[in-house]
Amino acid sequence: NNGLNVVNRFEDQDTMKMVEFQVAAKPMKDLSIALTLLYGHETPPSLNSTGDGTYLFDLVVAYTMDKLTLGLNFDKSSIQSVANSAPGSRGPLSGVALYAKYAFTDTLSEALRIEYFSDKEGVLVGGANGCRVFSITATTEMKVAQQLILRFELRADNSNDAIFTRGGGDAGLRAAHGDYTLGFEAIMPF
């Protein structure tokens, strides 16, 4: 998720704000837990919301054992009275991600992330019968300098509904049940 902008947009589409509550704990040296709750009015006009109440519950758990880090991220969200839902009801959203990252050396690591997202009413993603997306991502991370990290990612997404598009040009776009993405990041921490 992208923090305070729960509905995954780059611009603020209303004048309302959200409230964030967060608790973080480190019950053991290698275990960290963070619990976040966001609540407010953050629904874009395209969803035709009348109630406009949005909440997001986010749980992140990470456990590190020497060179291996295991993680869990669970999100549950809901948007009040959106167009695809019955009047007065909520459009439920949920997702879970499991990940493992192994540091082979101080400069090279590999990670695998498995994700599942459910949009039962088709509120954000669309789809006539709601949508479920399963994704898997493999990441290679290289620290090439003190202030430069390079990441390469290969991601595969698969959905029960044809929410992706393929093609273009003379043939035009056509609906697809899956997508592949190749990504590259250059990070300069300071």
CSV table of C-alpha atoms in Angstrom, one decimal:
chain,number,residue,atom,x,y,z
A,1,ASN,CA,0.0,0.0,0.0
A,2,ASN,CA,1.1,3.6,-0.3
A,3,GLY,CA,0.4,4.8,3.2
A,4,LEU,CA,-2.1,7.6,3.8
A,5,ASN,CA,-3.4,7.6,0.2
A,6,VAL,CA,-5.2,4.3,0.7
A,7,VAL,CA,-7.0,4.2,-2.6
A,8,ASN,CA,-3.7,4.1,-4.6
A,9,ARG,CA,-3.8,7.5,-6.3
A,10,PHE,CA,-1.1,10.1,-6.7
A,11,GLU,CA,-3.2,13.1,-6.1
A,12,ASP,CA,-5.6,14.1,-3.3
A,13,GLN,CA,-9.1,13.9,-4.9
A,14,ASP,CA,-11.0,15.4,-2.0
A,15,THR,CA,-10.3,17.8,0.8
A,16,MET,CA,-10.8,15.3,3.6
A,17,LYS,CA,-8.0,13.8,5.7
A,18,MET,CA,-7.4,10.5,7.3
A,19,VAL,CA,-6.3,9.7,10.9
A,20,GLU,CA,-3.5,7.2,11.5
A,21,PHE,CA,-2.9,5.1,14.6
A,22,GLN,CA,0.2,2.9,14.8
A,23,VAL,CA,1.7,0.6,17.4
A,24,ALA,CA,5.1,-1.0,16.9
A,25,ALA,CA,6.8,-3.5,19.1
A,26,LYS,CA,10.0,-5.6,19.2
A,27,PRO,CA,9.1,-8.4,21.6
A,28,MET,CA,12.4,-10.2,20.8
A,29,LYS,CA,15.7,-9.1,19.4
A,30,ASP,CA,14.9,-10.5,15.9
A,31,LEU,CA,11.1,-10.0,15.8
A,32,SER,CA,9.3,-6.8,14.9
A,33,ILE,CA,5.6,-6.2,14.7
A,34,ALA,CA,3.8,-3.1,13.5
A,35,LEU,CA,0.0,-2.5,13.6
A,36,THR,CA,-1.5,0.4,11.7
A,37,LEU,CA,-5.1,1.6,11.4
A,38,LEU,CA,-6.1,4.4,9.0
A,39,TYR,CA,-9.6,5.9,9.0
A,40,GLY,CA,-11.1,8.8,7.2
A,41,HIS,CA,-12.7,10.0,3.9
A,42,GLU,CA,-10.4,9.1,1.0
A,43,THR,CA,-12.6,7.8,-1.8
A,44,PRO,CA,-12.0,9.1,-5.3
A,45,PRO,CA,-15.0,10.5,-7.3
A,46,SER,CA,-14.7,7.6,-9.8
A,47,LEU,CA,-16.0,5.1,-7.2
A,48,ASN,CA,-19.3,7.0,-6.8
A,49,SER,CA,-19.2,6.7,-3.0
A,50,THR,CA,-22.0,8.2,-1.0
A,51,GLY,CA,-20.8,7.3,2.5
A,52,ASP,CA,-17.1,7.9,1.8
A,53,GLY,CA,-15.9,6.2,5.0
A,54,THR,CA,-12.6,4.3,4.4
A,55,TYR,CA,-10.5,2.3,6.7
A,56,LEU,CA,-7.3,0.3,6.4
A,57,PHE,CA,-5.9,-2.2,8.9
A,58,ASP,CA,-2.3,-3.1,8.3
A,59,LEU,CA,-0.2,-5.7,10.1
A,60,VAL,CA,3.5,-6.2,9.3
A,61,VAL,CA,5.6,-8.9,11.1
A,62,ALA,CA,9.3,-9.5,10.3
A,63,TYR,CA,11.6,-12.1,11.8
A,64,THR,CA,15.4,-12.0,11.1
A,65,MET,CA,17.7,-15.0,11.5
A,66,ASP,CA,21.3,-14.2,10.7
A,67,LYS,CA,21.1,-13.8,6.8
A,68,LEU,CA,17.5,-14.8,6.4
A,69,THR,CA,14.5,-12.4,6.9
A,70,LEU,CA,10.9,-13.8,6.8
A,71,GLY,CA,8.0,-11.4,6.6
A,72,LEU,CA,4.2,-11.2,6.7
A,73,ASN,CA,2.1,-8.3,5.6
A,74,PHE,CA,-1.7,-8.4,6.0
A,75,ASP,CA,-4.1,-5.6,5.0
A,76,LYS,CA,-7.9,-5.4,5.4
A,77,SER,CA,-9.7,-2.4,4.0
A,78,SER,CA,-13.2,-1.2,3.3
A,79,ILE,CA,-14.9,1.6,1.6
A,80,GLN,CA,-18.4,2.7,2.6
A,81,SER,CA,-21.3,2.8,0.1
A,82,VAL,CA,-19.5,2.5,-3.2
A,83,ALA,CA,-21.2,2.0,-6.6
A,84,ASN,CA,-20.6,-1.8,-6.8
A,85,SER,CA,-22.0,-2.5,-3.4
A,86,ALA,CA,-25.6,-2.5,-2.0
A,87,PRO,CA,-26.7,0.9,-0.5
A,88,GLY,CA,-25.2,1.4,2.9
A,89,SER,CA,-22.8,-1.6,2.6
A,90,ARG,CA,-19.1,-1.6,2.4
A,91,GLY,CA,-16.8,-2.6,-0.4
A,92,PRO,CA,-14.4,-5.1,1.3
A,93,LEU,CA,-10.7,-5.3,0.2
A,94,SER,CA,-8.0,-7.6,1.7
A,95,GLY,CA,-4.6,-8.8,0.9
A,96,VAL,CA,-1.7,-10.8,2.3
A,97,ALA,CA,2.0,-11.0,1.4
A,98,LEU,CA,4.6,-13.5,2.5
A,99,TYR,CA,8.2,-12.8,1.8
A,100,ALA,CA,11.7,-14.2,2.4
A,101,LYS,CA,15.0,-12.4,1.8
A,102,TYR,CA,18.4,-14.1,2.0
A,103,ALA,CA,21.7,-12.1,2.1
A,104,PHE,CA,24.3,-14.3,0.4
A,105,THR,CA,26.9,-11.6,1.1
A,106,ASP,CA,27.0,-8.1,2.4
A,107,THR,CA,26.4,-6.8,-1.1
A,108,LEU,CA,24.1,-9.4,-2.7
A,109,SER,CA,20.7,-10.7,-1.6
A,110,GLU,CA,17.7,-12.5,-3.2
A,111,ALA,CA,14.1,-12.2,-2.2
A,112,LEU,CA,10.8,-13.9,-3.0
A,113,ARG,CA,7.4,-12.4,-2.3
A,114,ILE,CA,4.1,-14.1,-2.7
A,115,GLU,CA,0.9,-11.9,-2.6
A,116,TYR,CA,-2.8,-12.4,-2.7
A,117,PHE,CA,-5.4,-9.6,-3.1
A,118,SER,CA,-9.2,-9.8,-2.9
A,119,ASP,CA,-11.6,-7.2,-4.1
A,120,LYS,CA,-14.9,-9.0,-3.6
A,121,GLU,CA,-17.1,-6.2,-5.0
A,122,GLY,CA,-14.7,-5.1,-7.8
A,123,VAL,CA,-14.4,-1.7,-6.0
A,124,LEU,CA,-10.8,-0.8,-6.9
A,125,VAL,CA,-9.8,-3.3,-9.6
A,126,GLY,CA,-13.1,-3.9,-11.3
A,127,GLY,CA,-14.3,-7.2,-12.6
A,128,ALA,CA,-17.9,-8.3,-12.9
A,129,ASN,CA,-17.8,-10.9,-10.1
A,130,GLY,CA,-15.2,-9.2,-8.0
A,131,CYS,CA,-11.5,-9.9,-8.4
A,132,ARG,CA,-8.8,-12.0,-6.8
A,133,VAL,CA,-5.2,-11.5,-7.8
A,134,PHE,CA,-2.3,-13.8,-7.0
A,135,SER,CA,1.3,-12.5,-7.5
A,136,ILE,CA,4.8,-13.7,-7.2
A,137,THR,CA,7.9,-11.5,-7.3
A,138,ALA,CA,11.6,-12.4,-7.4
A,139,THR,CA,14.1,-9.7,-6.5
A,140,THR,CA,17.9,-9.5,-6.8
A,141,GLU,CA,19.5,-6.7,-4.8
A,142,MET,CA,23.1,-5.5,-5.2
A,143,LYS,CA,24.8,-2.9,-3.1
A,144,VAL,CA,27.3,-1.5,-5.6
A,145,ALA,CA,28.5,1.4,-3.5
A,146,GLN,CA,28.0,2.9,0.0
A,147,GLN,CA,25.3,5.1,-1.5
A,148,LEU,CA,23.9,3.0,-4.3
A,149,ILE,CA,21.7,-0.1,-4.3
A,150,LEU,CA,20.4,-1.7,-7.5
A,151,ARG,CA,17.3,-3.9,-7.6
A,152,PHE,CA,16.0,-6.1,-10.4
A,153,GLU,CA,12.5,-7.6,-10.1
A,154,LEU,CA,10.5,-10.1,-12.1
A,155,ARG,CA,6.8,-10.2,-11.2
A,156,ALA,CA,4.0,-12.4,-12.4
A,157,ASP,CA,0.3,-11.5,-11.7
A,158,ASN,CA,-2.7,-13.8,-12.3
A,159,SER,CA,-6.3,-12.9,-11.8
A,160,ASN,CA,-9.7,-14.8,-11.8
A,161,ASP,CA,-11.0,-11.9,-14.0
A,162,ALA,CA,-9.5,-10.4,-17.1
A,163,ILE,CA,-8.4,-7.1,-15.5
A,164,PHE,CA,-5.1,-6.8,-17.4
A,165,THR,CA,-4.6,-5.6,-21.0
A,166,ARG,CA,-2.4,-6.9,-23.8
A,167,GLY,CA,-1.6,-5.8,-27.3
A,168,GLY,CA,-1.9,-2.5,-28.8
A,169,GLY,CA,-1.1,-1.1,-32.3
A,170,ASP,CA,-3.4,-2.2,-35.1
A,171,ALA,CA,-4.8,-5.2,-33.2
A,172,GLY,CA,-5.9,-3.0,-30.3
A,173,LEU,CA,-6.0,-3.8,-26.6
A,174,ARG,CA,-7.5,-7.1,-25.4
A,175,ALA,CA,-8.3,-8.3,-21.9
A,176,ALA,CA,-6.0,-10.7,-20.2
A,177,HIS,CA,-6.0,-12.7,-16.9
A,178,GLY,CA,-2.4,-12.1,-16.2
A,179,ASP,CA,0.6,-9.9,-16.6
A,180,TYR,CA,4.4,-10.0,-16.3
A,181,THR,CA,6.5,-7.1,-15.2
A,182,LEU,CA,10.3,-6.6,-15.2
A,183,GLY,CA,11.5,-3.8,-12.9
A,184,PHE,CA,14.7,-2.0,-12.2
A,185,GLU,CA,15.4,0.4,-9.2
A,186,ALA,CA,18.4,2.5,-8.4
A,187,ILE,CA,18.3,3.6,-4.7
A,188,MET,CA,20.6,6.2,-3.2
A,189,PRO,CA,20.2,6.0,0.6
A,190,PHE,CA,21.4,8.9,2.7
